[in-house]
């Protein structure tokens, strides 16, 4: 019995023992990576770059739109609908407080005449901060796409996230724009909260620091010959 157990123990040890790998074998494996330089790899890289905003508050890429709501000039570019408040955010800045109302979605929306021109061959990111003082669902985001004539080509929306342990604190969100319709040359964003009805409870949500960024140059740093380090090192390239 002991002999059988010892044999099994020896076999298990041999099965899990790490075999040495030569540098040449590593280089061969890296060179054969089918994802390198492909669109899928660029998308994964863009998502990792957006993580620099979520983790450290660094804004990557070329900024196409920036709105901090710091002063009343935000009214030139944004339309509040329903019940909203422009308030101190408790951090020395300002934010939009969006209240749910019955029968409609309260929201803050970028004006159509302020549409942001985008290159649809580039990865585009949407950055913003949200919190829920009453510990409920934060404002979500909707993206609308437009052609050269200003006609809507499509839209979609996605939920934002907060820290489940501290939803009353601002959480940085980053989203890589997806499913851009053909013919698109510009986009807008809006941030609604759900409407009130008999079956659904909605609570107030706050919005701050909205940006739209073009990540093409940042992604090129990863795939270009002048940059051979890890994706996380892009943070050192940012101003």
Tab-separated table of C-alpha atoms in Angstrom:
chain	number	residue	atom	x	y	z
A	1	UNK	CA	0.000	0.000	0.000
A	2	UNK	CA	2.777	2.356	0.958
A	3	UNK	CA	4.654	1.502	-2.211
A	4	UNK	CA	1.643	2.397	-4.385
A	5	UNK	CA	1.141	5.750	-2.603
A	6	UNK	CA	4.821	6.578	-2.912
A	7	UNK	CA	4.698	5.774	-6.614
A	8	UNK	CA	1.651	8.001	-7.130
A	9	UNK	CA	3.323	10.815	-5.164
A	10	UNK	CA	6.431	10.521	-7.309
A	11	UNK	CA	4.353	10.541	-10.516
A	12	UNK	CA	2.448	13.663	-9.411
A	13	UNK	CA	5.687	15.464	-8.616
A	14	UNK	CA	7.112	14.607	-12.035
A	15	UNK	CA	3.891	15.653	-13.825
A	16	UNK	CA	3.897	19.140	-12.332
A	17	UNK	CA	7.614	19.827	-12.520
A	18	UNK	CA	8.408	22.868	-14.698
A	19	UNK	CA	10.651	22.156	-17.653
A	20	UNK	CA	13.261	24.779	-18.585
A	21	UNK	CA	12.489	26.891	-21.678
A	22	UNK	CA	15.244	28.407	-23.792
A	23	UNK	CA	15.283	32.064	-24.877
A	24	UNK	CA	15.173	30.901	-28.491
A	25	UNK	CA	11.922	29.003	-27.814
A	26	UNK	CA	10.389	32.077	-26.176
A	27	UNK	CA	11.319	34.265	-29.155
A	28	UNK	CA	9.827	31.685	-31.527
A	29	UNK	CA	6.565	31.612	-29.603
A	30	UNK	CA	6.293	35.408	-29.520
A	31	UNK	CA	7.046	35.716	-33.225
A	32	UNK	CA	4.270	33.242	-34.068
A	33	UNK	CA	1.567	35.138	-32.108
A	34	UNK	CA	-1.329	35.361	-34.600
A	35	UNK	CA	-2.948	38.235	-32.704
A	36	UNK	CA	0.023	40.584	-32.963
A	37	UNK	CA	-0.795	43.618	-35.069
A	38	UNK	CA	-4.395	42.541	-35.714
A	39	UNK	CA	-7.531	44.557	-35.051
A	40	UNK	CA	-8.372	42.343	-32.099
A	41	UNK	CA	-5.007	43.034	-30.492
A	42	UNK	CA	-5.463	46.764	-31.038
A	43	UNK	CA	-8.852	46.651	-29.328
A	44	UNK	CA	-7.425	44.780	-26.340
A	45	UNK	CA	-4.579	47.283	-26.168
A	46	UNK	CA	-6.981	50.240	-26.331
A	47	UNK	CA	-8.983	48.791	-23.444
A	48	UNK	CA	-5.806	48.389	-21.391
A	49	UNK	CA	-4.849	51.993	-22.155
A	50	UNK	CA	-8.280	53.172	-20.971
A	51	UNK	CA	-7.501	51.403	-17.706
A	52	UNK	CA	-4.970	54.162	-16.991
A	53	UNK	CA	-7.928	56.523	-16.537
A	54	UNK	CA	-9.827	54.116	-14.321
A	55	UNK	CA	-6.832	53.239	-12.141
A	56	UNK	CA	-4.845	56.477	-11.966
A	57	UNK	CA	-6.993	59.256	-13.428
A	58	UNK	CA	-4.614	59.823	-16.355
A	59	UNK	CA	-6.342	60.860	-19.566
A	60	UNK	CA	-4.905	58.862	-22.493
A	61	UNK	CA	-4.855	59.757	-26.160
A	62	UNK	CA	-5.943	62.935	-27.953
A	63	UNK	CA	-8.794	64.741	-26.193
A	64	UNK	CA	-11.673	65.508	-28.589
A	65	UNK	CA	-14.101	66.727	-25.935
A	66	UNK	CA	-13.549	67.773	-22.328
A	67	UNK	CA	-16.235	68.936	-19.915
A	68	UNK	CA	-15.567	69.387	-16.206
A	69	UNK	CA	-18.714	71.485	-15.538
A	70	UNK	CA	-16.380	73.810	-13.611
A	71	UNK	CA	-18.210	77.003	-14.651
A	72	UNK	CA	-21.443	78.081	-16.312
A	73	UNK	CA	-19.937	77.794	-19.806
A	74	UNK	CA	-21.072	74.158	-19.849
A	75	UNK	CA	-24.523	75.439	-20.808
A	76	UNK	CA	-23.165	76.402	-24.248
A	77	UNK	CA	-22.596	72.737	-25.105
A	78	UNK	CA	-24.995	70.721	-22.955
A	79	UNK	CA	-28.768	70.501	-22.509
A	80	UNK	CA	-30.251	69.406	-19.163
A	81	UNK	CA	-33.687	67.780	-19.414
A	82	UNK	CA	-36.093	66.778	-16.679
A	83	UNK	CA	-34.817	67.633	-13.210
A	84	UNK	CA	-31.100	68.349	-12.862
A	85	UNK	CA	-28.910	70.479	-10.603
A	86	UNK	CA	-25.473	72.002	-11.120
A	87	UNK	CA	-23.837	71.555	-7.722
A	88	UNK	CA	-20.533	71.480	-5.851
A	89	UNK	CA	-19.089	67.982	-6.007
A	90	UNK	CA	-17.453	68.094	-2.555
A	91	UNK	CA	-13.967	67.877	-4.071
A	92	UNK	CA	-13.508	71.499	-5.039
A	93	UNK	CA	-15.226	71.109	-8.410
A	94	UNK	CA	-18.720	70.928	-9.896
A	95	UNK	CA	-20.966	68.144	-11.165
A	96	UNK	CA	-24.420	67.490	-12.565
A	97	UNK	CA	-26.978	65.965	-10.213
A	98	UNK	CA	-29.653	64.138	-12.199
A	99	UNK	CA	-32.976	63.370	-10.506
A	100	UNK	CA	-35.451	60.719	-11.662
A	101	UNK	CA	-38.914	62.024	-12.528
A	102	UNK	CA	-42.143	60.330	-13.468
A	103	UNK	CA	-42.842	59.689	-17.130
A	104	UNK	CA	-39.463	60.683	-18.629
A	105	UNK	CA	-35.718	60.258	-18.329
A	106	UNK	CA	-33.915	63.165	-16.730
A	107	UNK	CA	-30.554	63.615	-18.445
A	108	UNK	CA	-27.658	65.814	-19.446
A	109	UNK	CA	-27.079	65.743	-23.222
A	110	UNK	CA	-24.415	67.134	-25.543
A	111	UNK	CA	-26.084	69.515	-28.015
A	112	UNK	CA	-26.394	68.291	-31.597
A	113	UNK	CA	-24.544	71.337	-32.915
A	114	UNK	CA	-21.625	70.345	-30.648
A	115	UNK	CA	-21.267	66.895	-32.197
A	116	UNK	CA	-17.732	65.534	-31.850
A	117	UNK	CA	-15.980	64.684	-35.134
A	118	UNK	CA	-14.355	61.239	-35.015
A	119	UNK	CA	-12.211	59.088	-37.304
A	120	UNK	CA	-14.031	55.752	-37.342
A	121	UNK	CA	-10.811	53.900	-38.180
A	122	UNK	CA	-9.420	54.971	-34.794
A	123	UNK	CA	-10.257	53.543	-31.355
A	124	UNK	CA	-12.406	56.117	-29.523
A	125	UNK	CA	-12.946	56.192	-25.750
A	126	UNK	CA	-15.562	57.837	-23.527
A	127	UNK	CA	-14.390	58.767	-20.030
A	128	UNK	CA	-16.515	60.088	-17.158
A	129	UNK	CA	-17.171	59.894	-13.416
A	130	UNK	CA	-20.402	58.929	-11.654
A	131	UNK	CA	-21.615	58.395	-8.110
A	132	UNK	CA	-24.910	57.557	-6.387
A	133	UNK	CA	-25.346	59.441	-3.101
A	134	UNK	CA	-28.399	57.304	-2.299
A	135	UNK	CA	-26.565	54.050	-3.083
A	136	UNK	CA	-28.499	53.072	-6.206
A	137	UNK	CA	-27.906	52.813	-9.957
A	138	UNK	CA	-25.777	55.675	-11.352
A	139	UNK	CA	-26.532	57.562	-14.589
A	140	UNK	CA	-25.919	55.440	-17.665
A	141	UNK	CA	-24.410	56.593	-20.969
A	142	UNK	CA	-25.903	56.696	-24.468
A	143	UNK	CA	-23.839	57.301	-27.619
A	144	UNK	CA	-25.431	58.572	-30.856
A	145	UNK	CA	-23.729	58.490	-34.278
A	146	UNK	CA	-24.283	60.941	-37.154
A	147	UNK	CA	-23.354	61.168	-40.839
A	148	UNK	CA	-22.109	64.191	-42.809
A	149	UNK	CA	-25.671	65.502	-43.185
A	150	UNK	CA	-26.280	65.375	-39.437
A	151	UNK	CA	-28.633	62.417	-39.725
A	152	UNK	CA	-28.525	59.836	-36.964
A	153	UNK	CA	-26.922	56.590	-38.121
A	154	UNK	CA	-27.472	54.625	-34.920
A	155	UNK	CA	-27.055	54.615	-31.165
A	156	UNK	CA	-26.526	52.375	-28.179
A	157	UNK	CA	-26.326	52.712	-24.419
A	158	UNK	CA	-24.393	51.062	-21.628
A	159	UNK	CA	-24.479	51.035	-17.853
A	160	UNK	CA	-21.876	52.846	-15.817
A	161	UNK	CA	-20.395	51.375	-12.643
A	162	UNK	CA	-19.644	52.533	-9.119
A	163	UNK	CA	-17.700	50.983	-6.274
A	164	UNK	CA	-20.221	48.619	-4.686
A	165	UNK	CA	-18.695	49.266	-1.257
A	166	UNK	CA	-18.665	53.074	-1.621
A	167	UNK	CA	-21.159	54.081	-4.342
A	168	UNK	CA	-21.463	57.556	-2.826
A	169	UNK	CA	-17.895	58.286	-4.015
A	170	UNK	CA	-17.087	59.173	-7.620
A	171	UNK	CA	-15.969	56.222	-9.734
A	172	UNK	CA	-14.024	56.735	-12.979
A	173	UNK	CA	-15.561	54.934	-15.972
A	174	UNK	CA	-13.933	54.244	-19.342
A	175	UNK	CA	-15.676	52.776	-22.392
A	176	UNK	CA	-14.273	51.865	-25.808
A	177	UNK	CA	-16.820	52.946	-28.433
A	178	UNK	CA	-18.219	49.967	-30.358
A	179	UNK	CA	-20.490	49.098	-33.291
A	180	UNK	CA	-19.930	52.377	-35.157
A	181	UNK	CA	-22.278	52.400	-38.201
A	182	UNK	CA	-20.949	53.009	-41.693
A	183	UNK	CA	-21.043	56.620	-42.799
A	184	UNK	CA	-20.486	57.952	-39.288
A	185	UNK	CA	-18.412	61.137	-39.006
A	186	UNK	CA	-19.443	62.422	-35.555
A	187	UNK	CA	-21.002	61.407	-32.249
A	188	UNK	CA	-22.707	62.781	-29.163
A	189	UNK	CA	-23.162	61.466	-25.629
A	190	UNK	CA	-25.932	61.783	-23.070
A	191	UNK	CA	-26.260	60.646	-19.462
A	192	UNK	CA	-29.798	59.745	-18.311
A	193	UNK	CA	-31.258	58.206	-15.169
A	194	UNK	CA	-34.305	55.957	-15.308
A	195	UNK	CA	-37.821	57.364	-15.069
A	196	UNK	CA	-40.063	56.765	-12.082
A	197	UNK	CA	-43.017	54.405	-12.322
A	198	UNK	CA	-45.037	52.132	-10.064
A	199	UNK	CA	-42.804	49.104	-10.644
A	200	UNK	CA	-39.344	50.632	-10.557
A	201	UNK	CA	-37.417	52.605	-7.983
A	202	UNK	CA	-34.820	55.094	-9.244
A	203	UNK	CA	-32.531	57.392	-7.261
A	204	UNK	CA	-30.492	60.513	-7.891
A	205	UNK	CA	-27.129	60.183	-9.688
A	206	UNK	CA	-24.169	62.545	-10.155
A	207	UNK	CA	-22.021	63.063	-13.272
A	208	UNK	CA	-18.598	64.744	-13.588
A	209	UNK	CA	-15.529	65.059	-15.846
A	210	UNK	CA	-16.721	63.876	-19.260
A	211	UNK	CA	-14.198	63.321	-22.051
A	212	UNK	CA	-14.074	61.768	-25.500
A	213	UNK	CA	-10.588	60.676	-26.580
A	214	UNK	CA	-8.940	59.341	-29.739
A	215	UNK	CA	-6.569	56.502	-28.789
A	216	UNK	CA	-4.910	55.911	-32.180
A	217	UNK	CA	-1.547	57.457	-31.259
A	218	UNK	CA	-1.442	55.700	-27.896
A	219	UNK	CA	-2.149	52.320	-29.497
A	220	UNK	CA	0.467	53.020	-32.190
A	221	UNK	CA	3.070	53.388	-29.450
A	222	UNK	CA	2.488	49.768	-28.503
A	223	UNK	CA	2.690	48.359	-32.040
A	224	UNK	CA	5.322	50.754	-33.379
A	225	UNK	CA	9.037	49.846	-33.398
A	226	UNK	CA	9.877	52.723	-31.061
A	227	UNK	CA	7.907	51.160	-28.215
A	228	UNK	CA	8.686	47.625	-27.050
A	229	UNK	CA	7.747	47.743	-23.351
A	230	UNK	CA	4.579	46.711	-21.584
A	231	UNK	CA	1.255	48.464	-22.183
A	232	UNK	CA	1.280	49.838	-18.656
A	233	UNK	CA	4.360	51.900	-19.510
A	234	UNK	CA	2.200	54.139	-21.698
A	235	UNK	CA	1.392	56.026	-18.499
A	236	UNK	CA	4.954	57.334	-18.571
A	237	UNK	CA	4.377	58.745	-22.075
A	238	UNK	CA	1.409	60.848	-20.988
A	239	UNK	CA	1.784	64.528	-20.010
